[in-house]
mmCIF file of C-alpha atoms in Angstrom:
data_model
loop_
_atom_site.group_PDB
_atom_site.id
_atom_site.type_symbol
_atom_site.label_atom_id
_atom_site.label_comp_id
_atom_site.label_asym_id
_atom_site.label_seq_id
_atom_site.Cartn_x
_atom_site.Cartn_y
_atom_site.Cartn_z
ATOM 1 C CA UNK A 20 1.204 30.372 -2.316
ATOM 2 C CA UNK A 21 -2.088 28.552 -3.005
ATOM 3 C CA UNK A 22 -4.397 27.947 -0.017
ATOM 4 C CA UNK A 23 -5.391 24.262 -0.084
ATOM 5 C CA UNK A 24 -9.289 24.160 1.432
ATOM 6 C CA UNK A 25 -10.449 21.053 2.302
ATOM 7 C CA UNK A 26 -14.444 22.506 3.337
ATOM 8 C CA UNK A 27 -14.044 23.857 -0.736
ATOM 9 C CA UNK A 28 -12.857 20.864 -2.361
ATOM 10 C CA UNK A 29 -15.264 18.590 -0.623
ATOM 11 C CA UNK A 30 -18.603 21.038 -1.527
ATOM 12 C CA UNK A 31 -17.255 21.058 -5.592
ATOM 13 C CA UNK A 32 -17.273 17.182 -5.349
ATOM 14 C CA UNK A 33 -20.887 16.761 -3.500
ATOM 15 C CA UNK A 34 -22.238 18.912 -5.743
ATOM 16 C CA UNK A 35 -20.590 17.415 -8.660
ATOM 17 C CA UNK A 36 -21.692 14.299 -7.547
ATOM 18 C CA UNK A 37 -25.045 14.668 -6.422
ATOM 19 C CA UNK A 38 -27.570 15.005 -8.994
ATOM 20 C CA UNK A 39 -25.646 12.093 -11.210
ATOM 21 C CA UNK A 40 -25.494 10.068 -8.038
ATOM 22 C CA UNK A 41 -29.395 10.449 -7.346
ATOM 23 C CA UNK A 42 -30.210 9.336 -11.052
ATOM 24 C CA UNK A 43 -28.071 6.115 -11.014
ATOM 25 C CA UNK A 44 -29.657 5.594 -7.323
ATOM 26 C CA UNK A 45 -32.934 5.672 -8.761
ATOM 27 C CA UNK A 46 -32.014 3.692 -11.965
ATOM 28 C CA UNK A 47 -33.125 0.067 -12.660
ATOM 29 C CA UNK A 48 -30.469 -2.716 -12.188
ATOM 30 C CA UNK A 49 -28.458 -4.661 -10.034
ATOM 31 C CA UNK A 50 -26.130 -2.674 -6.720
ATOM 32 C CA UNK A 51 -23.174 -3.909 -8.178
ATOM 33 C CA UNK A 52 -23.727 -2.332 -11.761
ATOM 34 C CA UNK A 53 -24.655 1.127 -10.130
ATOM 35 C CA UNK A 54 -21.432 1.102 -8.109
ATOM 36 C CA UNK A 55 -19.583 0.301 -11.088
ATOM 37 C CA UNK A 56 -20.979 3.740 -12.699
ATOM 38 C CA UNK A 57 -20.683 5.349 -10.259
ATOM 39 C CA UNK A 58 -17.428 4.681 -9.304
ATOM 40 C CA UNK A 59 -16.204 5.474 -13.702
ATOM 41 C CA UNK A 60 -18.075 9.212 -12.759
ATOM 42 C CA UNK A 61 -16.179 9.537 -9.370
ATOM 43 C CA UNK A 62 -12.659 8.744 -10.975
ATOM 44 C CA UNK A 63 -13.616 11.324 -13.846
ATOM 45 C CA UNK A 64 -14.528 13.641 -11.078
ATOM 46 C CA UNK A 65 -11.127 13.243 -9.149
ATOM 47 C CA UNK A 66 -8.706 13.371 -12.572
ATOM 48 C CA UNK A 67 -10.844 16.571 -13.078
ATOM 49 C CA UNK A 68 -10.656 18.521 -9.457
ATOM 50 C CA UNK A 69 -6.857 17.408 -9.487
ATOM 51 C CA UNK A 70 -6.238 18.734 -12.789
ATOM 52 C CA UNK A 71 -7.731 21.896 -11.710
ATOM 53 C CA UNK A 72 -5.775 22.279 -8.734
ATOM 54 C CA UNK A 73 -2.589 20.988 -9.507
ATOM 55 C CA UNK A 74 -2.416 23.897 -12.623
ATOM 56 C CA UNK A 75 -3.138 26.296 -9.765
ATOM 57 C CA UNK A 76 -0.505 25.528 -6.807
ATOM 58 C CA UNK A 77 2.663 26.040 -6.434
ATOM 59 C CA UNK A 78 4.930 22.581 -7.169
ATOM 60 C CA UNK A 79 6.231 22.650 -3.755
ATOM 61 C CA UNK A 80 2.485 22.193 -2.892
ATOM 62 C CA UNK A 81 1.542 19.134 -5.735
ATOM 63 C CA UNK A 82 2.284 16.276 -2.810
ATOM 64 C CA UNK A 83 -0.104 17.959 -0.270
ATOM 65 C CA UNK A 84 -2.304 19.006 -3.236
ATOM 66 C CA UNK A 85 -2.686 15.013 -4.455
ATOM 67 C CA UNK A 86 -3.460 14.007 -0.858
ATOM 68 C CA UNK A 87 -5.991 16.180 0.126
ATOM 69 C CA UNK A 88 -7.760 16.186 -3.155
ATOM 70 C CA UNK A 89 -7.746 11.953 -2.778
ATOM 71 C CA UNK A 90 -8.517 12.432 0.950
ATOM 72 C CA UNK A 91 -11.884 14.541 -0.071
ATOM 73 C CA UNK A 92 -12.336 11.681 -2.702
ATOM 74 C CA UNK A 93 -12.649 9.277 -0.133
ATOM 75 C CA UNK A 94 -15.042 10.785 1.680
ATOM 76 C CA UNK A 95 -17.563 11.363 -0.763
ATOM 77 C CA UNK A 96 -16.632 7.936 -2.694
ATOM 78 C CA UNK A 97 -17.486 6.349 0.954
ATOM 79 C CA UNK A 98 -20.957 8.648 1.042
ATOM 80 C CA UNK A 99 -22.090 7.852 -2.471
ATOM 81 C CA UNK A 100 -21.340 4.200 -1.661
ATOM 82 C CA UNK A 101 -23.464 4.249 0.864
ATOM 83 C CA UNK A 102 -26.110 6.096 -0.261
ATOM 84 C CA UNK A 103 -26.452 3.461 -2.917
ATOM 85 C CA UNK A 104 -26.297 0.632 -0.499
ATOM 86 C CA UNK A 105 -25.424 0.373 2.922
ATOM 87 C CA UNK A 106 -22.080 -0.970 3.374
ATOM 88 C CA UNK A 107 -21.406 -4.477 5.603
ATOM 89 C CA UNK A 108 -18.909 -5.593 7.545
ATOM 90 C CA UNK A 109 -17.105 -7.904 4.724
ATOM 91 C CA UNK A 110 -17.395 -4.710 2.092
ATOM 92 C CA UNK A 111 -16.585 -1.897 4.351
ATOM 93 C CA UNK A 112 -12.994 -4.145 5.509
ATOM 94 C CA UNK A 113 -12.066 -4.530 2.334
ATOM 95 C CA UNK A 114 -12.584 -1.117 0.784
ATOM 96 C CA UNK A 115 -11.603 1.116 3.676
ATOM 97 C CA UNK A 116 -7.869 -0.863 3.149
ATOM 98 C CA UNK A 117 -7.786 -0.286 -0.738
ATOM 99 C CA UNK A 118 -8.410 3.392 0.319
ATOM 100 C CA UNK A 119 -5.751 3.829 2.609
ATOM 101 C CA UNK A 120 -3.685 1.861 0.934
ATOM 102 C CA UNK A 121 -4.116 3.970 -2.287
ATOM 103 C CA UNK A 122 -4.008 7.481 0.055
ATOM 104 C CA UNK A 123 -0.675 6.676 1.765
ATOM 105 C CA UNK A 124 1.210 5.382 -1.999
ATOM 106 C CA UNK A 125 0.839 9.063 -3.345
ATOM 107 C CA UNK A 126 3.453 9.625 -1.038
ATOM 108 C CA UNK A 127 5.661 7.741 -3.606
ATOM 109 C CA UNK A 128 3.669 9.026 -6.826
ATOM 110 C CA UNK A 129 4.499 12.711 -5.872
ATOM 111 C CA UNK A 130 7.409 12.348 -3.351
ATOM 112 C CA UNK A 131 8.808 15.257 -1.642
ATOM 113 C CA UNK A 132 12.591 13.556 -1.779
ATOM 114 C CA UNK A 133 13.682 13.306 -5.160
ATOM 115 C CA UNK A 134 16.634 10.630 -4.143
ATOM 116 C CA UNK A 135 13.670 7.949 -4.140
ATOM 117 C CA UNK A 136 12.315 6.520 -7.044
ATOM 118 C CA UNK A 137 10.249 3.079 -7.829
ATOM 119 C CA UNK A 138 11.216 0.239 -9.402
ATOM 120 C CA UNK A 139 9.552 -3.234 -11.368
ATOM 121 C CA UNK A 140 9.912 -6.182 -9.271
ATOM 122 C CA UNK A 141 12.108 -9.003 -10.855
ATOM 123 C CA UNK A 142 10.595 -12.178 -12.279
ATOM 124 C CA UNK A 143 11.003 -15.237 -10.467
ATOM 125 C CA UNK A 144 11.957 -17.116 -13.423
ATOM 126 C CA UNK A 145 14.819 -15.105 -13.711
ATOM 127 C CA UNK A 146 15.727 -14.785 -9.859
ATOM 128 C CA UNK A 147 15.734 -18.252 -9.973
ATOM 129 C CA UNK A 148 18.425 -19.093 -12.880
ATOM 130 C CA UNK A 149 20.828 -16.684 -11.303
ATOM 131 C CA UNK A 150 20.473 -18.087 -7.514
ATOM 132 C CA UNK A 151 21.245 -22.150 -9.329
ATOM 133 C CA UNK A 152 23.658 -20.216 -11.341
ATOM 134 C CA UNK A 153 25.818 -18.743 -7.883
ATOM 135 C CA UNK A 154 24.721 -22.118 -5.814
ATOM 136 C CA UNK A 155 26.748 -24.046 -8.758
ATOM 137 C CA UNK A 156 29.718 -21.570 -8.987
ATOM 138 C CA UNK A 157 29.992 -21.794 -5.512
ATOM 139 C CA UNK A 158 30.323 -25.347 -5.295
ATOM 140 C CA UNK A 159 32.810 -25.151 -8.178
ATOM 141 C CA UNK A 160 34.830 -22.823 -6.244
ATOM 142 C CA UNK A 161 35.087 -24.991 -3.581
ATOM 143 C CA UNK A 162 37.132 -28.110 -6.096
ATOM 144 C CA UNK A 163 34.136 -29.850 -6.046
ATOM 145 C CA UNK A 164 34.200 -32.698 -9.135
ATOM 146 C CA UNK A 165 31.527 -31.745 -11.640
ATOM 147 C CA UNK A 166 30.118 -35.571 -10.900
ATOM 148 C CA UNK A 167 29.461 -34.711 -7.569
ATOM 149 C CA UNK A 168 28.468 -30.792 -8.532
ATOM 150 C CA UNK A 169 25.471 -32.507 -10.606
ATOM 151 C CA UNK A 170 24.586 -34.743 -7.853
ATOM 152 C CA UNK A 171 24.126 -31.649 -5.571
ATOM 153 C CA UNK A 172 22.829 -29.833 -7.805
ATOM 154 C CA UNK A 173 20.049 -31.908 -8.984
ATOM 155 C CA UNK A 174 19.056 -32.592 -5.055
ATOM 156 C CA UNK A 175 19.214 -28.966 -4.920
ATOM 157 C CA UNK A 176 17.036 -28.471 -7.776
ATOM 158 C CA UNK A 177 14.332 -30.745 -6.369
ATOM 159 C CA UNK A 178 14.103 -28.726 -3.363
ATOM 160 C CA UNK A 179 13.695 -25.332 -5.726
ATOM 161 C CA UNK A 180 10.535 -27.260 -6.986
ATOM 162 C CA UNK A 181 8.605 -27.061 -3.850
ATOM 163 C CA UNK A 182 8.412 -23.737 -4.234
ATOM 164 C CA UNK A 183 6.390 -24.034 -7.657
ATOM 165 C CA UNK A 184 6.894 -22.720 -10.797
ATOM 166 C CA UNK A 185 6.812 -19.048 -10.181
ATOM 167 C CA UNK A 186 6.216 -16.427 -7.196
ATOM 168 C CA UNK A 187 4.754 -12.792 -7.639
ATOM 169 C CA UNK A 188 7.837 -11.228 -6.333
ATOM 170 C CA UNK A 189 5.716 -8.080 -6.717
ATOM 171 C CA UNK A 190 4.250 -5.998 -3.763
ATOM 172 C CA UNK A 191 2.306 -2.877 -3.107
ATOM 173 C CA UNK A 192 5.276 -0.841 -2.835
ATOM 174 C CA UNK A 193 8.911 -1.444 -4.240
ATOM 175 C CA UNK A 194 10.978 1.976 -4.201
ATOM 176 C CA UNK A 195 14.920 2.609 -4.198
ATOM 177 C CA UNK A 196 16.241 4.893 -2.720
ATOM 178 C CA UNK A 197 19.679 6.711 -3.995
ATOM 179 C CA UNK A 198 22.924 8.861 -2.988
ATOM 180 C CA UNK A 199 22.973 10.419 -7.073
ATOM 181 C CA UNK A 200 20.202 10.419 -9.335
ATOM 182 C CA UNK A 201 20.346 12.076 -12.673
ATOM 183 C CA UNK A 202 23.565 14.011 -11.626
ATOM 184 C CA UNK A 203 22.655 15.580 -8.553
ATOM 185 C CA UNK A 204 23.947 14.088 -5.399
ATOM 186 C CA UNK A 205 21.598 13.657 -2.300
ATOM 187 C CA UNK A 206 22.716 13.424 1.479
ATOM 188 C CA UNK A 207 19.867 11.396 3.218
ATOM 189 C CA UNK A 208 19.456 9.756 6.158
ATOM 190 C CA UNK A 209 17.555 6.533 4.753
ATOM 191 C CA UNK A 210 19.816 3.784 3.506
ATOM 192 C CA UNK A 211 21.005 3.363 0.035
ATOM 193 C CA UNK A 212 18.665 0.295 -0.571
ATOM 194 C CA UNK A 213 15.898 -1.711 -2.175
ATOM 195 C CA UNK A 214 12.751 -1.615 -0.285
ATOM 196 C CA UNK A 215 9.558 -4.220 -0.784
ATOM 197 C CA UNK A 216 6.349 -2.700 1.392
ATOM 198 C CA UNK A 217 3.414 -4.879 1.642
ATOM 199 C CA UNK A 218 0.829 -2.653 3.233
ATOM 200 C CA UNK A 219 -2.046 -3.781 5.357
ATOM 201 C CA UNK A 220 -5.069 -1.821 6.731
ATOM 202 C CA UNK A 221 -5.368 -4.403 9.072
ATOM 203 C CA UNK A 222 -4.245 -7.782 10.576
ATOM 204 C CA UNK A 223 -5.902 -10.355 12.371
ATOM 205 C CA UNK A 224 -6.474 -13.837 12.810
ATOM 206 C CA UNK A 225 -7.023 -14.647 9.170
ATOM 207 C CA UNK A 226 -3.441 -13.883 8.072
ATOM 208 C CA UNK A 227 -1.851 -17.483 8.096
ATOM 209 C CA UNK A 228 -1.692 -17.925 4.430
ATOM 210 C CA UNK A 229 -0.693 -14.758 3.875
ATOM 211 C CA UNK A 230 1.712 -15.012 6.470
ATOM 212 C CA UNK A 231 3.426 -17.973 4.292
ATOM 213 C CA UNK A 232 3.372 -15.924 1.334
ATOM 214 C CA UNK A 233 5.280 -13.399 2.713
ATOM 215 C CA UNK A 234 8.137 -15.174 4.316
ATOM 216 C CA UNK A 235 8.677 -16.523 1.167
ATOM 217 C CA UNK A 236 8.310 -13.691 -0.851
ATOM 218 C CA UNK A 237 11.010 -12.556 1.707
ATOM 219 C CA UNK A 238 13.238 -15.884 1.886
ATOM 220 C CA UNK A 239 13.541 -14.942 -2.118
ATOM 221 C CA UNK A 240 15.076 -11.200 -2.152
ATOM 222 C CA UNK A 241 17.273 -12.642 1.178
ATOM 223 C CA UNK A 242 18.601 -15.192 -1.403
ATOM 224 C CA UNK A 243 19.612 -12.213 -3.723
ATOM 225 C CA UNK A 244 21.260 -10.434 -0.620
ATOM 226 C CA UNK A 245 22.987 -13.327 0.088
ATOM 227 C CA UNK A 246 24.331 -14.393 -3.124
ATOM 228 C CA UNK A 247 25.170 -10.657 -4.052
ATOM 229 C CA UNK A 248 23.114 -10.412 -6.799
ATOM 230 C CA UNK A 249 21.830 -6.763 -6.583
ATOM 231 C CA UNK A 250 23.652 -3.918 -6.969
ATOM 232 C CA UNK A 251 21.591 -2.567 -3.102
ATOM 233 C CA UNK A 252 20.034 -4.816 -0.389
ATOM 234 C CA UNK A 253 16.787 -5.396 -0.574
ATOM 235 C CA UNK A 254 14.775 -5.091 2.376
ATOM 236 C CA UNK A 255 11.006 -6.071 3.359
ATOM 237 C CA UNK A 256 8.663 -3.923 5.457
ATOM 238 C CA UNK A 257 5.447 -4.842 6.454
ATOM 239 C CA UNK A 258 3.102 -1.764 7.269
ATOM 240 C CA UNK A 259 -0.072 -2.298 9.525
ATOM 241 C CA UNK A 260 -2.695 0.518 10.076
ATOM 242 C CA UNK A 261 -4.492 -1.643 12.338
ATOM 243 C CA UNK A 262 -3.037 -5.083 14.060
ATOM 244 C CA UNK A 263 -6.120 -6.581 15.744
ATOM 245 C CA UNK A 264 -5.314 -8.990 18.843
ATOM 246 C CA UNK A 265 -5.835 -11.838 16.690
ATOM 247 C CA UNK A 266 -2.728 -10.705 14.415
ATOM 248 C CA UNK A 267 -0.235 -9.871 16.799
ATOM 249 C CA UNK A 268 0.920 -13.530 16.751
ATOM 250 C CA UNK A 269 1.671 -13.717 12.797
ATOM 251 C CA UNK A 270 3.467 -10.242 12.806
ATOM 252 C CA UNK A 271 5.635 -11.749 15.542
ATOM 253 C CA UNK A 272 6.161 -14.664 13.649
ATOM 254 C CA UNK A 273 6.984 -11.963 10.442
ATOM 255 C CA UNK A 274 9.212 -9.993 12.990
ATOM 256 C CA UNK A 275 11.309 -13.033 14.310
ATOM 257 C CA UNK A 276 12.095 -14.412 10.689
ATOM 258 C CA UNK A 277 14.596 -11.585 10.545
ATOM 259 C CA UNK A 278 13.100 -10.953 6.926
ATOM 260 C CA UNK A 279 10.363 -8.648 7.862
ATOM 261 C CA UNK A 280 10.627 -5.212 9.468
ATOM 262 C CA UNK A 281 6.904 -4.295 10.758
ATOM 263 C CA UNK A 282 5.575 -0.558 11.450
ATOM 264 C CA UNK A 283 2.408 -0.026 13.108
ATOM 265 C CA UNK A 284 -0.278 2.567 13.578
ATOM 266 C CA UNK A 285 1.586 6.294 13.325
ATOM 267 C CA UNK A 286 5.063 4.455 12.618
ATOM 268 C CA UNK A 287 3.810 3.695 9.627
ATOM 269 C CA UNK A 288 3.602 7.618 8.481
ATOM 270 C CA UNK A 289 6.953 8.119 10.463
ATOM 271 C CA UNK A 290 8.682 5.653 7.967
ATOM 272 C CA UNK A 291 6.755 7.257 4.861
ATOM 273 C CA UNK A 292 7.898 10.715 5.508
ATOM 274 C CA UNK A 293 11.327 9.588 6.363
ATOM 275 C CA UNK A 294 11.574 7.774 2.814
ATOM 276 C CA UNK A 295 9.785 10.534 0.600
ATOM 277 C CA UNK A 296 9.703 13.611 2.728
ATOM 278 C CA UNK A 297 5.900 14.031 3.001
ATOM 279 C CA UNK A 298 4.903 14.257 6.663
ATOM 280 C CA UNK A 299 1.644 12.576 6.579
ATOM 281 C CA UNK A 300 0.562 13.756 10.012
ATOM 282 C CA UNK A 301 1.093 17.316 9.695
ATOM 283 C CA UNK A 302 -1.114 17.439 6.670
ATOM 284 C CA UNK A 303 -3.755 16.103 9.270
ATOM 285 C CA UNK A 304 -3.036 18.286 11.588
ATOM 286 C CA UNK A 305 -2.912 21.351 9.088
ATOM 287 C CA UNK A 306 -6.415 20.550 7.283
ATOM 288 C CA UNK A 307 -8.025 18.795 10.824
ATOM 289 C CA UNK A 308 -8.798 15.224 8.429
ATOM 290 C CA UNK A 309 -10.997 12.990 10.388
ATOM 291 C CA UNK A 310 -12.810 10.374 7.960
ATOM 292 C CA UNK A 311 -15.767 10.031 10.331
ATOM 293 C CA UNK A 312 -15.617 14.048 11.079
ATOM 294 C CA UNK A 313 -15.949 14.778 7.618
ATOM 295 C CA UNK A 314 -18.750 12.649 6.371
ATOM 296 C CA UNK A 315 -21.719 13.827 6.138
ATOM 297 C CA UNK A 316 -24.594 13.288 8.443
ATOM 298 C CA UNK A 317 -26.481 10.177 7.325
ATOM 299 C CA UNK A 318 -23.021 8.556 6.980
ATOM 300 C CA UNK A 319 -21.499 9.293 9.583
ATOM 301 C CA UNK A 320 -24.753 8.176 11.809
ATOM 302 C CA UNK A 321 -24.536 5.078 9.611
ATOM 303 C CA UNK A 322 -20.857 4.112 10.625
ATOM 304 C CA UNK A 323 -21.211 4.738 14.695
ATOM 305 C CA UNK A 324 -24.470 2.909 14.566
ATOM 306 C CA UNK A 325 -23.278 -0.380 12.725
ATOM 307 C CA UNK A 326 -20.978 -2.641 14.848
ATOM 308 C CA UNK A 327 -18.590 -5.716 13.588
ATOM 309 C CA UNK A 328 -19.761 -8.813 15.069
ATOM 310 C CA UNK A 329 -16.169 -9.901 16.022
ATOM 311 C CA UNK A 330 -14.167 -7.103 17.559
ATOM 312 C CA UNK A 331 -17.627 -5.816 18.510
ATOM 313 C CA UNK A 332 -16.810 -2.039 17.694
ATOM 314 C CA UNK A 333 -18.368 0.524 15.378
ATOM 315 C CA UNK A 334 -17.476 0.699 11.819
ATOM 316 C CA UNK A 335 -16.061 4.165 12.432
ATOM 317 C CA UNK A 336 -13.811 3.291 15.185
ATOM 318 C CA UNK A 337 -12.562 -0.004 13.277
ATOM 319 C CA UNK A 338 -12.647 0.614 9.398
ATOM 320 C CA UNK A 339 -12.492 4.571 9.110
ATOM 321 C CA UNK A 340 -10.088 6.025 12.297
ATOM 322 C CA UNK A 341 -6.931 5.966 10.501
ATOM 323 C CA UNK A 342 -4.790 7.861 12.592
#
């Protein structure tokens, strides 16, 4: 069995990245174009170290494998970042969420479980021909004269419209999950369902419209439960690294609907292992992965010294504890 060294992966990406990083630091042009290039070499860098790695491990080991490389990726896309140009407040929030966003949906690239499998989410257009279709062959059913069938229909119809012409039923995670896949039968102790994730590193008070979105993202797949027009529920889960006070009132408001399910903090990796197999935390445990531990120096110096003006805490203790 392959030993998996975190201390060795992150030196042969540092050292990789260091002498291109110091000529595009030293370049001409604007911050923005730099981290651009930077960020094409990184990517190669990754594809290449994972390539590398996953030829030499066992395939029991690729899940653990495509974590920990991506974990070490992190760290030293967060120090070349930096190195580049400080990060702020606004920056820092919005990348440290794409990160862990993109770290915890390997679990689903290279699952463990192999009774889970994604799927495409369905186009509104089409969700919303066979909902009118059942709503009219339910009123039909009923003896309802086609005058008055029209009548409903077309008040029905009107009320469709406030919805717009078309919803991104899409999400950051939509997986199935399945009792017999390609022949072999699986005995699991996760539901044989649909499931629509919408993952966020963190919520707070800035959530309202988002909030809207996703109760009626939701109100749209409860439709399809209801009118029995999937061949598995569908369920919605919201997953929340971080809730800040400010949020708690929105998830609540998510939570009461009935159409959301919310996980929070570590139940989020209790819920990802129970769906794919991969136990998040014990990989953290096994290779000691602390983002702010495992910067380097200047960074991590950087990250306790700068505080958020709102929650008034360190950029390490808000944007990079993850667990």
């Amino acid at each position: 069995m392959y030993e998996l060294d975190k201390s060795k992966i992150l030196n042969v990406m540092r050292t990789n990245a260091g002498e291109v990083l110091k000529k595009i630091h030293d370049a001409k042009g604007k911050n923005q174009d730099k981290t651009k290039e930077m960020n094409r070499f990184l990517d190669e860098l990754h594809s290449k170290v994972f390539e590398i790695l996953s030829k030499e491990v066992d395939k029991s080991q690729l899940p653990e494998c495509a974590f920990l490389v991506y974990y070490c990726w992190i760290i030293v896309s967060l120090e070349c970042r930096n190195y580049l140009w400080n990060y702020e407040s606004m920056d820092l929030s919005r990348r440290s969420g794409e990160l862990w966003e993109s770290l915890v949906k390997l679990c689903w690239t290279f699952p463990v479980k192999k009774n889970v499998k994604r799927f495409n989410a369905p186009s509104f257009e089409d969700v919303q021909k066979q909902i009118k279709k059942k709503f009219v062959k339910k009123l039909k059913d009923r003896g309802i004269p086609d005058d008055l069938v029209s009548e409903i229909y077309n008040d029905y119809d009107k009320i469709w419209s406030l919805l717009g012409e078309s919803i991104n039923l899409n999400s950051d995670e939509l997986f199935e999950t399945f009792d017999e896949l390609d022949g072999e039968i699986f005995e699991s102790e996760t539901k044989h369902e649909k499931v629509i994730i919408d993952f966020k590193g963190s919520y707070g008070s800035n959530e309202k419209g988002n909030k809207e979105r996703l109760l009626t993202v939701a109100r749209v797949y409860d439709m399809l439960n209801h009118y029995e027009l999937t061949d598995k529920p569908y369920r919605c889960m919201l997953a929340v690294r971080t809730v800040e006070d400010s949020g708690h009132n929105y998830l609540r408001q998510l939570e009461n609907s009935g159409l959301w399910s919310v996980e929070r903090g570590n139940e989020v990796y209790d819920m990802i292992h129970k769906y794919t197999g991969f136990n998040i935390l014990k990989v953290i445990k096994k290779h000691d992965l602390s983002i702010v531990n495992d910067l380097d120096e200047n960074t991590a110096k950087y990250m306790k010294s700068k505080r958020t003006s709102k929650q008034d805490k360190s950029f390490a203790d808000h944007y990079l504890t993850w667990w």
